[in-house]
Amino acid sequence: MSKTPLALLATAFLSSCHSTDRKTGVTGEARSLEIGTPGGKLVLASEGGPKTFNPIVENESSSSDFVGLIFSGLVDADAHTGLPKPGLAESWTVDSSGKVFDFHLRPGLKFNDGSPLTADDVVFTWTKLVFDTAIQCAMRDILAVDGKVPDVRALDPLTVEFRLPTVFGPFVSAVGGVPILSKARLSGRTGRAFNSAYGIDTPPDSLVGTGPFKLSRYEGGSRGVFVRNPFYWKKDAKGQNLPYLDTVLVSVVQDQKSEVLKFKAGEIDELDVVPQDFPVIKPLEQEGKFTVRKLGPTLAQLFLVFNQNMDKDPAGKPYVDPVKLAWFRDVHFRRAVSWAIDRKAVRDIVWNGLGSDANGPFSPSSGYWWNSTLPPLVRNLDSARAELAAGGYVLGSDGVLRDPKGNPIKFTLLTNAENQSRIETAGLVRKDLTSLGIDVVFTQVEFNALVSRLDATFDWDVVMLGLTGGSEPHFGANVWISSGRTHEWYPRQRTPSTTWERELDSLVSAGVRSVDTTVRKRAYDRLQAVVREEQPMVYLGHPEYMTAVRDRFGNVDPTPLGGALHDIEEIYVKK
Amino acid sequence: MNPAFRRFRSVLAANAPARISFWVLAALYLAAIFAPWLAPYAGDDESRACSWAPPSALHVRETDGSWHVPFVRAVSYTFDDDALRVWTEDSTCRFPLRFLHGGHLLGLGEAIASPGQRVSDPVPAGRLYLLGADARGRDLLSRILLGSRVSLTIGVVGVAISTLIALVVGGIAGFAGGWADSVLMRLCEVVMLVPAFYLLMLLRAALPLDWDSRVVYFYIILILSFLGWAGLARILRGMIQSLRQSDFLAASRALGLSPWRILWRHALPQTFGFLSVQATLSIPGYIVAESGLSLLGLGIQDPQTSWGNLLEEAMSIAEIRLHPWTLLPGVFLFAAVLSWNLLGDALRDAFDPRSLS
Amino acid sequence: MIPMLLGVSLLSFLLLQLSPGDPLSAQRGNPQVPDALIHRIETEYGFDKPVPEQYLLWLSRTLRGDLGYSFKYKRPVADVIRERVGATLLLAVFSSLLSWLLAVPLGVWAALRRGQWPDRVVSLTAFVGMSLPSFFLALLLLFAASVAPPLPWFGRFPIGGLVSPEFDQFGPWARIGDVLRHILIPGLVLAVGGVAGLQRVSRGSMLETLRQPYVLAARARGLSQRSVLWRHAFRNAANPLITLLGFEFSALLSGAAFTEIITSWPGLGLVALEAVRAKDLFLVMATVLMGSFLLLAGNLLSDILHAWNDPRVKLS
């Protein structure tokens, strides 16, 4: 199960407060909620196990599976529309300038240890944790426009005011992505030390949050046991305390394969069904008493990215071999690689036909923000050869492609070892590129090691990677801005190294500084077009998003934006 | 040497399982040598439209009932609601089997129109999948044959290198004695103490994970040969020690022959009988070890082929039920191992009559 | 025993030195690994010091029980090993017993029907069992288990893991049952491999015993075949088998690793594999040490059993 962090879900409207339980939206009708009965247990799986329980610092789905149950923020996101809906804040207002937001907390809020939550905790979390540059927080990078962050202060114990330096389109949704932590517990641990706070060996009682569940026990590498948070604020329409479920078990699995086996054995209750498992899972619906739903293309992206990093390491040695760097920075080369890849084969062979073409960086499931005018990315060897010719690459009579300086084109393709479908896809890609005369050496690396290489040592040529996505374009900003942490091909640049990256920076800025959706859409449409032009990432397509959940659970309403078990507090066991 | 050969022949004559094993192994190794010719297709010859094609149906009768040379028809698939492949044969044309065709023993001829039909344009892809196809439409039989070159030879080469190392170490220790003997024997004991799997992991961890695939074969042999030399070295050292003290050698020395010459010409040949039995018994272990390593993704990798590599594709249980032919490399593996074991067992009984039969 | 383990530690340390690059490079840039931790490990293990000094530093810590830090699991290596060793031991014990239970009757039967078809069949089947690679058999059994319908009372064959998620709610008997259900496939795979050797020894030993004069004498005195068999012959025939149990056990510890990995049995083998994949070098060293230690212990066990069973042998 990999949940998209709720923060990435929202579309961008400056909205005033109202309950959005029954709104139609981007991806289908919302169901009306049933009244459930308390009790029961839900067993989930999480791939890989958490690296940390720190909700501010965590950055992988393996950690957010755990963290998302314990902590929550001022607003939540509607799983169908992506619009923000009240969370810890029951309402919010914005003034006429569009730069001052007041969030009104619900009265009587408590952390899961019973201590009261007030505006001070909100201010503490934002000013001392999120905005502290010594702390690795992805949301800060998103919220910092031109390096300036909002000013946060408590107007009274139940009201928090945010003063923004500039208009920020998706501000309310962004707010929801920051879970509120306890000032009393953490005021002694700010600064650099916070990066390692709330690690996986933290005693469960210390993980003080406002989510529907709290951690009762974590058995390293094996599972986490969560119990109902008795102080959770939400109630159902009849006034019963939520969550309905007594316990949630998150079982750590090695890989997708074990997760499927566990689901088939009845040991877990929910499974994100990947296309290669669909033919095996679907026939078991009757016997296993579950339902498989097809929900459209995933929001996630699968792509190849080239290492365009021009920096040198502390010893003065360039991170990337200059010979290869020249190829990777050449748009003709990148486009040729893209034209050579047989995406239909990926769809039919790896995904059993369950998928659709990508046309650029956004998925069709992003709805309104998706640029539907861009043509799909497909294979065309003639175009590939034309691009290679334009770049001065020559295919020798020995079948080896050489660059203008005569170097044979050869590079290493990495992906993570745990993902069987990526390995198969990489095999197909490798073979496709041999038709251009390119020699690709494919290697699998363990996931954490891969992330280290991408983030820290930059020891890679080409990587096949996936990124979870959401619908709100600005929340992917870290990928597009040249100073971004997840600007995978050349992260954390001091100034943009190319004109098109400079254009991306300005488009991201334009997109976020407006409230007018047509202005924003124009910026993001152009962003998608530029990325498709320059192909720093070669997109391979979207598998179909499908889930399987046991029928005995009520209020289950999977969406691509929310995942299978969004609003987990509403889920109950049917008698 | 000659008496050993004669004894070998008599072992085979007496022992039926050993005889069968010998011929099975001969067939497997010959197949490996001639694999590129025997295999209908090259190892990376893909036909993606035929991904996961089941073993080809061989027909002999056409749509009008006439008899022909065995042929296959082109197949294609669509997905049903359960995303399972549904295969249909293209009955507009047939592809006859052809021997000695285009550099391979077996292949398919050109498409011939069926009665009352015309060959469509473009010509459908006719493929001969005697054992089924893999995800990319590569012929499994071809890959098994080509993979046998790696799996079968790694065992033999690995054992050869191991034996060589053992001979050197055991020879020096047995002959020199003294502190060299002690040091080498302690080393042997230490290496023998590490269970094989963990030793494999240790050696694998010492090498970079992103191997150039060409270098992989070489490295794996290196790793595997590290496994078996220690035990053998100890035994050889004992044998050489006892030989050293025997009258035979004393007499040779009295005649003025140098110690090295004695070792080479006289002492070592005495061990050959024993060594060949040991080798035969060890080879299966090496074959299994390579397959195991590749199965875990730590050995031979795509695009190279080995039986372990092929079994790695079968590791996803979902696949096995839909494409059970992916388990076939395991059958070949089993046959090779069983044959070596039976042969080695018979040889051991033959060379050491005291062991219980 | 200790010098042997020291030797192993030295060997593995030296081999890992062959590994190119700095062992901590992967962790250095990781934002979630505190700098303080990296610095501490660097100084404690002396990465900038010459190799012999590094070895001694590492050794001194190991002897104190500190096996290093696992970056993959973010815990001391000793904790990881401790959690997993139990499962491997359990599997080894179970498989040894199972193979013994299968091999002995088969061997006895083969001995009693020597030369006839049961003898040949048993011998051949044992060979087959020995030649079938454990991982292939594991794959076959897993495949069979996945298509098998749920059995009455047994339920579906569990695939992977030591216990079910509801383990905590089980009473003591149910817990034992749960572990047994999970251990069945890996245990069977390993047992099958061990049966061949055991069965031969059992058969040979039985044959040897049956030839003994005292057996003939007992028969001559009029005792039935059955009582001779069970009361006299068997007890003596069992001697080499008991010794072999020890060797079997230690061989299993090594062979178990592949099976553990394929059947997702959470033991030492799985940890070793993950450690290699993650380049978690402290963990790799520890698994090698642990594996060797278990092997040594197994050999020691068999020596003790041998001495206990055979009064003629004295332990030196």
PDB file of N, CA, C and O in Angstrom, chain A residues 335-382:
ATOM      1  N   ARG A 335      15.997  13.155 -26.404  1.00  0.00           N
ATOM      2  CA  ARG A 335      14.802  12.922 -27.218  1.00  0.00           C
ATOM      3  C   ARG A 335      14.929  11.622 -28.004  1.00  0.00           C
ATOM      4  O   ARG A 335      13.958  10.896 -28.168  1.00  0.00           O
ATOM      5  N   ALA A 336      16.138  11.356 -28.499  1.00  0.00           N
ATOM      6  CA  ALA A 336      16.332  10.124 -29.261  1.00  0.00           C
ATOM      7  C   ALA A 336      16.045   8.914 -28.377  1.00  0.00           C
ATOM      8  O   ALA A 336      15.366   7.973 -28.801  1.00  0.00           O
ATOM      9  N   VAL A 337      16.548   8.948 -27.151  1.00  0.00           N
ATOM     10  CA  VAL A 337      16.279   7.841 -26.233  1.00  0.00           C
ATOM     11  C   VAL A 337      14.781   7.685 -26.036  1.00  0.00           C
ATOM     12  O   VAL A 337      14.239   6.582 -26.073  1.00  0.00           O
ATOM     13  N   SER A 338      14.102   8.803 -25.870  1.00  0.00           N
ATOM     14  CA  SER A 338      12.666   8.736 -25.659  1.00  0.00           C
ATOM     15  C   SER A 338      11.946   8.140 -26.857  1.00  0.00           C
ATOM     16  O   SER A 338      11.047   7.313 -26.718  1.00  0.00           O
ATOM     17  N   TRP A 339      12.325   8.557 -28.058  1.00  0.00           N
ATOM     18  CA  TRP A 339      11.685   8.026 -29.260  1.00  0.00           C
ATOM     19  C   TRP A 339      11.930   6.531 -29.447  1.00  0.00           C
ATOM     20  O   TRP A 339      11.162   5.850 -30.100  1.00  0.00           O
ATOM     21  N   ALA A 340      13.013   6.039 -28.876  1.00  0.00           N
ATOM     22  CA  ALA A 340      13.369   4.634 -29.116  1.00  0.00           C
ATOM     23  C   ALA A 340      12.610   3.658 -28.239  1.00  0.00           C
ATOM     24  O   ALA A 340      12.591   2.465 -28.510  1.00  0.00           O
ATOM     25  N   ILE A 341      11.990   4.151 -27.191  1.00  0.00           N
ATOM     26  CA  ILE A 341      11.424   3.218 -26.215  1.00  0.00           C
ATOM     27  C   ILE A 341      10.035   2.747 -26.615  1.00  0.00           C
ATOM     28  O   ILE A 341       9.153   3.540 -26.915  1.00  0.00           O
ATOM     29  N   ASP A 342       9.849   1.454 -26.600  1.00  0.00           N
ATOM     30  CA  ASP A 342       8.605   0.826 -27.017  1.00  0.00           C
ATOM     31  C   ASP A 342       7.651   0.787 -25.828  1.00  0.00           C
ATOM     32  O   ASP A 342       7.619  -0.177 -25.056  1.00  0.00           O
ATOM     33  N   ARG A 343       6.869   1.835 -25.682  1.00  0.00           N
ATOM     34  CA  ARG A 343       6.007   1.915 -24.514  1.00  0.00           C
ATOM     35  C   ARG A 343       4.839   0.938 -24.596  1.00  0.00           C
ATOM     36  O   ARG A 343       4.331   0.478 -23.577  1.00  0.00           O
ATOM     37  N   LYS A 344       4.447   0.617 -25.807  1.00  0.00           N
ATOM     38  CA  LYS A 344       3.355  -0.350 -25.941  1.00  0.00           C
ATOM     39  C   LYS A 344       3.788  -1.690 -25.375  1.00  0.00           C
ATOM     40  O   LYS A 344       3.004  -2.401 -24.749  1.00  0.00           O
ATOM     41  N   ALA A 345       5.053  -2.050 -25.595  1.00  0.00           N
ATOM     42  CA  ALA A 345       5.539  -3.315 -25.052  1.00  0.00           C
ATOM     43  C   ALA A 345       5.509  -3.263 -23.531  1.00  0.00           C
ATOM     44  O   ALA A 345       5.135  -4.242 -22.883  1.00  0.00           O
ATOM     45  N   VAL A 346       5.889  -2.131 -22.956  1.00  0.00           N
ATOM     46  CA  VAL A 346       5.832  -2.007 -21.500  1.00  0.00           C
ATOM     47  C   VAL A 346       4.401  -2.220 -21.030  1.00  0.00           C
ATOM     48  O   VAL A 346       4.133  -2.965 -20.091  1.00  0.00           O
ATOM     49  N   ARG A 347       3.478  -1.611 -21.727  1.00  0.00           N
ATOM     50  CA  ARG A 347       2.083  -1.734 -21.309  1.00  0.00           C
ATOM     51  C   ARG A 347       1.593  -3.163 -21.432  1.00  0.00           C
ATOM     52  O   ARG A 347       0.963  -3.698 -20.526  1.00  0.00           O
ATOM     53  N   ASP A 348       1.866  -3.791 -22.565  1.00  0.00           N
ATOM     54  CA  ASP A 348       1.338  -5.137 -22.775  1.00  0.00           C
ATOM     55  C   ASP A 348       2.080  -6.194 -21.999  1.00  0.00           C
ATOM     56  O   ASP A 348       1.480  -7.146 -21.504  1.00  0.00           O
ATOM     57  N   ILE A 349       3.389  -6.052 -21.919  1.00  0.00           N
ATOM     58  CA  ILE A 349       4.170  -7.125 -21.311  1.00  0.00           C
ATOM     59  C   ILE A 349       4.277  -6.952 -19.799  1.00  0.00           C
ATOM     60  O   ILE A 349       4.082  -7.885 -19.044  1.00  0.00           O
ATOM     61  N   VAL A 350       4.566  -5.747 -19.358  1.00  0.00           N
ATOM     62  CA  VAL A 350       4.759  -5.566 -17.921  1.00  0.00           C
ATOM     63  C   VAL A 350       3.424  -5.341 -17.222  1.00  0.00           C
ATOM     64  O   VAL A 350       3.212  -5.788 -16.103  1.00  0.00           O
ATOM     65  N   TRP A 351       2.496  -4.631 -17.890  1.00  0.00           N
ATOM     66  CA  TRP A 351       1.251  -4.273 -17.224  1.00  0.00           C
ATOM     67  C   TRP A 351       0.041  -5.061 -17.686  1.00  0.00           C
ATOM     68  O   TRP A 351      -1.098  -4.689 -17.404  1.00  0.00           O
ATOM     69  N   ASN A 352       0.260  -6.128 -18.442  1.00  0.00           N
ATOM     70  CA  ASN A 352      -0.872  -6.933 -18.920  1.00  0.00           C
ATOM     71  C   ASN A 352      -1.936  -6.079 -19.598  1.00  0.00           C
ATOM     72  O   ASN A 352      -3.133  -6.312 -19.440  1.00  0.00           O
ATOM     73  N   GLY A 353      -1.503  -5.083 -20.317  1.00  0.00           N
ATOM     74  CA  GLY A 353      -2.456  -4.270 -21.061  1.00  0.00           C
ATOM     75  C   GLY A 353      -3.172  -3.233 -20.219  1.00  0.00           C
ATOM     76  O   GLY A 353      -3.961  -2.445 -20.744  1.00  0.00           O
ATOM     77  N   LEU A 354      -2.910  -3.200 -18.930  1.00  0.00           N
ATOM     78  CA  LEU A 354      -3.651  -2.289 -18.055  1.00  0.00           C
ATOM     79  C   LEU A 354      -2.864  -1.017 -17.836  1.00  0.00           C
ATOM     80  O   LEU A 354      -2.152  -0.861 -16.853  1.00  0.00           O
ATOM     81  N   GLY A 355      -2.997  -0.100 -18.779  1.00  0.00           N
ATOM     82  CA  GLY A 355      -2.263   1.140 -18.606  1.00  0.00           C
ATOM     83  C   GLY A 355      -2.578   2.076 -19.752  1.00  0.00           C
ATOM     84  O   GLY A 355      -3.313   1.739 -20.675  1.00  0.00           O
ATOM     85  N   SER A 356      -2.021   3.270 -19.687  1.00  0.00           N
ATOM     86  CA  SER A 356      -2.209   4.224 -20.779  1.00  0.00           C
ATOM     87  C   SER A 356      -0.928   5.005 -21.005  1.00  0.00           C
ATOM     88  O   SER A 356      -0.046   5.038 -20.148  1.00  0.00           O
ATOM     89  N   ASP A 357      -0.860   5.612 -22.182  1.00  0.00           N
ATOM     90  CA  ASP A 357       0.343   6.358 -22.547  1.00  0.00           C
ATOM     91  C   ASP A 357       0.464   7.632 -21.720  1.00  0.00           C
ATOM     92  O   ASP A 357      -0.514   8.248 -21.343  1.00  0.00           O
ATOM     93  N   ALA A 358       1.693   8.038 -21.501  1.00  0.00           N
ATOM     94  CA  ALA A 358       1.934   9.342 -20.890  1.00  0.00           C
ATOM     95  C   ALA A 358       2.183  10.341 -22.005  1.00  0.00           C
ATOM     96  O   ALA A 358       2.691   9.976 -23.058  1.00  0.00           O
ATOM     97  N   ASN A 359       1.814  11.582 -21.769  1.00  0.00           N
ATOM     98  CA  ASN A 359       2.138  12.590 -22.769  1.00  0.00           C
ATOM     99  C   ASN A 359       3.045  13.661 -22.190  1.00  0.00           C
ATOM    100  O   ASN A 359       3.353  14.635 -22.848  1.00  0.00           O
ATOM    101  N   GLY A 360       3.459  13.462 -20.962  1.00  0.00           N
ATOM    102  CA  GLY A 360       4.271  14.482 -20.314  1.00  0.00           C
ATOM    103  C   GLY A 360       4.277  14.225 -18.832  1.00  0.00           C
ATOM    104  O   GLY A 360       3.934  13.136 -18.383  1.00  0.00           O
ATOM    105  N   PRO A 361       4.638  15.228 -18.059  1.00  0.00           N
ATOM    106  CA  PRO A 361       4.846  14.997 -16.633  1.00  0.00           C
ATOM    107  C   PRO A 361       3.589  14.797 -15.801  1.00  0.00           C
ATOM    108  O   PRO A 361       3.673  14.317 -14.694  1.00  0.00           O
ATOM    109  N   PHE A 362       2.414  15.205 -16.305  1.00  0.00           N
ATOM    110  CA  PHE A 362       1.214  15.062 -15.477  1.00  0.00           C
ATOM    111  C   PHE A 362       0.399  13.877 -15.953  1.00  0.00           C
ATOM    112  O   PHE A 362       0.403  13.516 -17.124  1.00  0.00           O
ATOM    113  N   SER A 363      -0.349  13.305 -15.025  1.00  0.00           N
ATOM    114  CA  SER A 363      -1.200  12.175 -15.368  1.00  0.00           C
ATOM    115  C   SER A 363      -2.589  12.666 -15.728  1.00  0.00           C
ATOM    116  O   SER A 363      -3.061  13.657 -15.177  1.00  0.00           O
ATOM    117  N   PRO A 364      -3.289  11.965 -16.620  1.00  0.00           N
ATOM    118  CA  PRO A 364      -4.667  12.349 -16.924  1.00  0.00           C
ATOM    119  C   PRO A 364      -5.542  12.409 -15.677  1.00  0.00           C
ATOM    120  O   PRO A 364      -6.513  13.163 -15.627  1.00  0.00           O
ATOM    121  N   SER A 365      -5.183  11.636 -14.649  1.00  0.00           N
ATOM    122  CA  SER A 365      -5.987  11.649 -13.425  1.00  0.00           C
ATOM    123  C   SER A 365      -5.841  12.939 -12.637  1.00  0.00           C
ATOM    124  O   SER A 365      -6.532  13.129 -11.649  1.00  0.00           O
ATOM    125  N   SER A 366      -4.943  13.824 -13.032  1.00  0.00           N
ATOM    126  CA  SER A 366      -4.875  15.113 -12.349  1.00  0.00           C
ATOM    127  C   SER A 366      -6.039  16.001 -12.749  1.00  0.00           C
ATOM    128  O   SER A 366      -6.198  17.082 -12.222  1.00  0.00           O
ATOM    129  N   GLY A 367      -6.805  15.538 -13.733  1.00  0.00           N
ATOM    130  CA  GLY A 367      -8.032  16.267 -14.061  1.00  0.00           C
ATOM    131  C   GLY A 367      -7.784  17.589 -14.752  1.00  0.00           C
ATOM    132  O   GLY A 367      -7.188  17.672 -15.818  1.00  0.00           O
ATOM    133  N   TYR A 368      -8.241  18.621 -14.133  1.00  0.00           N
ATOM    134  CA  TYR A 368      -8.239  19.957 -14.727  1.00  0.00           C
ATOM    135  C   TYR A 368      -6.840  20.392 -15.150  1.00  0.00           C
ATOM    136  O   TYR A 368      -6.672  21.042 -16.177  1.00  0.00           O
ATOM    137  N   TRP A 369      -5.842  20.015 -14.395  1.00  0.00           N
ATOM    138  CA  TRP A 369      -4.499  20.538 -14.647  1.00  0.00           C
ATOM    139  C   TRP A 369      -3.758  19.824 -15.755  1.00  0.00           C
ATOM    140  O   TRP A 369      -2.692  20.240 -16.171  1.00  0.00           O
ATOM    141  N   TRP A 370      -4.304  18.749 -16.236  1.00  0.00           N
ATOM    142  CA  TRP A 370      -3.576  17.978 -17.220  1.00  0.00           C
ATOM    143  C   TRP A 370      -3.668  18.628 -18.588  1.00  0.00           C
ATOM    144  O   TRP A 370      -4.743  19.003 -19.038  1.00  0.00           O
ATOM    145  N   ASN A 371      -2.534  18.772 -19.254  1.00  0.00           N
ATOM    146  CA  ASN A 371      -2.512  19.386 -20.576  1.00  0.00           C
ATOM    147  C   ASN A 371      -2.849  18.332 -21.619  1.00  0.00           C
ATOM    148  O   ASN A 371      -1.989  17.569 -22.049  1.00  0.00           O
ATOM    149  N   SER A 372      -4.113  18.284 -22.013  1.00  0.00           N
ATOM    150  CA  SER A 372      -4.534  17.232 -22.927  1.00  0.00           C
ATOM    151  C   SER A 372      -4.121  17.479 -24.361  1.00  0.00           C
ATOM    152  O   SER A 372      -4.302  16.613 -25.210  1.00  0.00           O
ATOM    153  N   THR A 373      -3.570  18.664 -24.646  1.00  0.00           N
ATOM    154  CA  THR A 373      -3.212  18.938 -26.042  1.00  0.00           C
ATOM    155  C   THR A 373      -1.896  18.291 -26.448  1.00  0.00           C
ATOM    156  O   THR A 373      -1.600  18.182 -27.629  1.00  0.00           O
ATOM    157  N   LEU A 374      -1.093  17.885 -25.498  1.00  0.00           N
ATOM    158  CA  LEU A 374       0.207  17.312 -25.847  1.00  0.00           C
ATOM    159  C   LEU A 374       0.027  15.890 -26.383  1.00  0.00           C
ATOM    160  O   LEU A 374      -0.732  15.122 -25.812  1.00  0.00           O
ATOM    161  N   PRO A 375       0.702  15.557 -27.476  1.00  0.00           N
ATOM    162  CA  PRO A 375       0.545  14.204 -28.022  1.00  0.00           C
ATOM    163  C   PRO A 375       1.219  13.170 -27.131  1.00  0.00           C
ATOM    164  O   PRO A 375       2.181  13.486 -26.429  1.00  0.00           O
ATOM    165  N   PRO A 376       0.714  11.936 -27.156  1.00  0.00           N
ATOM    166  CA  PRO A 376       1.319  10.902 -26.298  1.00  0.00           C
ATOM    167  C   PRO A 376       2.749  10.569 -26.728  1.00  0.00           C
ATOM    168  O   PRO A 376       3.111  10.737 -27.883  1.00  0.00           O
ATOM    169  N   LEU A 377       3.525  10.117 -25.771  1.00  0.00           N
ATOM    170  CA  LEU A 377       4.914   9.749 -26.043  1.00  0.00           C
ATOM    171  C   LEU A 377       4.942   8.300 -26.509  1.00  0.00           C
ATOM    172  O   LEU A 377       4.546   7.397 -25.781  1.00  0.00           O
ATOM    173  N   VAL A 378       5.359   8.103 -27.750  1.00  0.00           N
ATOM    174  CA  VAL A 378       5.362   6.754 -28.303  1.00  0.00           C
ATOM    175  C   VAL A 378       6.699   6.490 -28.966  1.00  0.00           C
ATOM    176  O   VAL A 378       7.570   7.349 -29.021  1.00  0.00           O
ATOM    177  N   ARG A 379       6.818   5.280 -29.512  1.00  0.00           N
ATOM    178  CA  ARG A 379       8.081   4.896 -30.153  1.00  0.00           C
ATOM    179  C   ARG A 379       8.068   5.293 -31.609  1.00  0.00           C
ATOM    180  O   ARG A 379       7.092   5.094 -32.302  1.00  0.00           O
ATOM    181  N   ASN A 380       9.167   5.855 -32.071  1.00  0.00           N
ATOM    182  CA  ASN A 380       9.295   6.179 -33.490  1.00  0.00           C
ATOM    183  C   ASN A 380      10.784   6.205 -33.825  1.00  0.00           C
ATOM    184  O   ASN A 380      11.496   7.164 -33.550  1.00  0.00           O
ATOM    185  N   LEU A 381      11.238   5.090 -34.400  1.00  0.00           N
ATOM    186  CA  LEU A 381      12.680   4.974 -34.628  1.00  0.00           C
ATOM    187  C   LEU A 381      13.193   5.998 -35.626  1.00  0.00           C
ATOM    188  O   LEU A 381      14.335   6.449 -35.526  1.00  0.00           O
ATOM    189  N   ASP A 382      12.363   6.373 -36.587  1.00  0.00           N
ATOM    190  CA  ASP A 382      12.824   7.372 -37.563  1.00  0.00           C
ATOM    191  C   ASP A 382      13.109   8.693 -36.865  1.00  0.00           C
ATOM    192  O   ASP A 382      14.142   9.332 -37.105  1.00  0.00           O
TER     193      ASP A 382
END
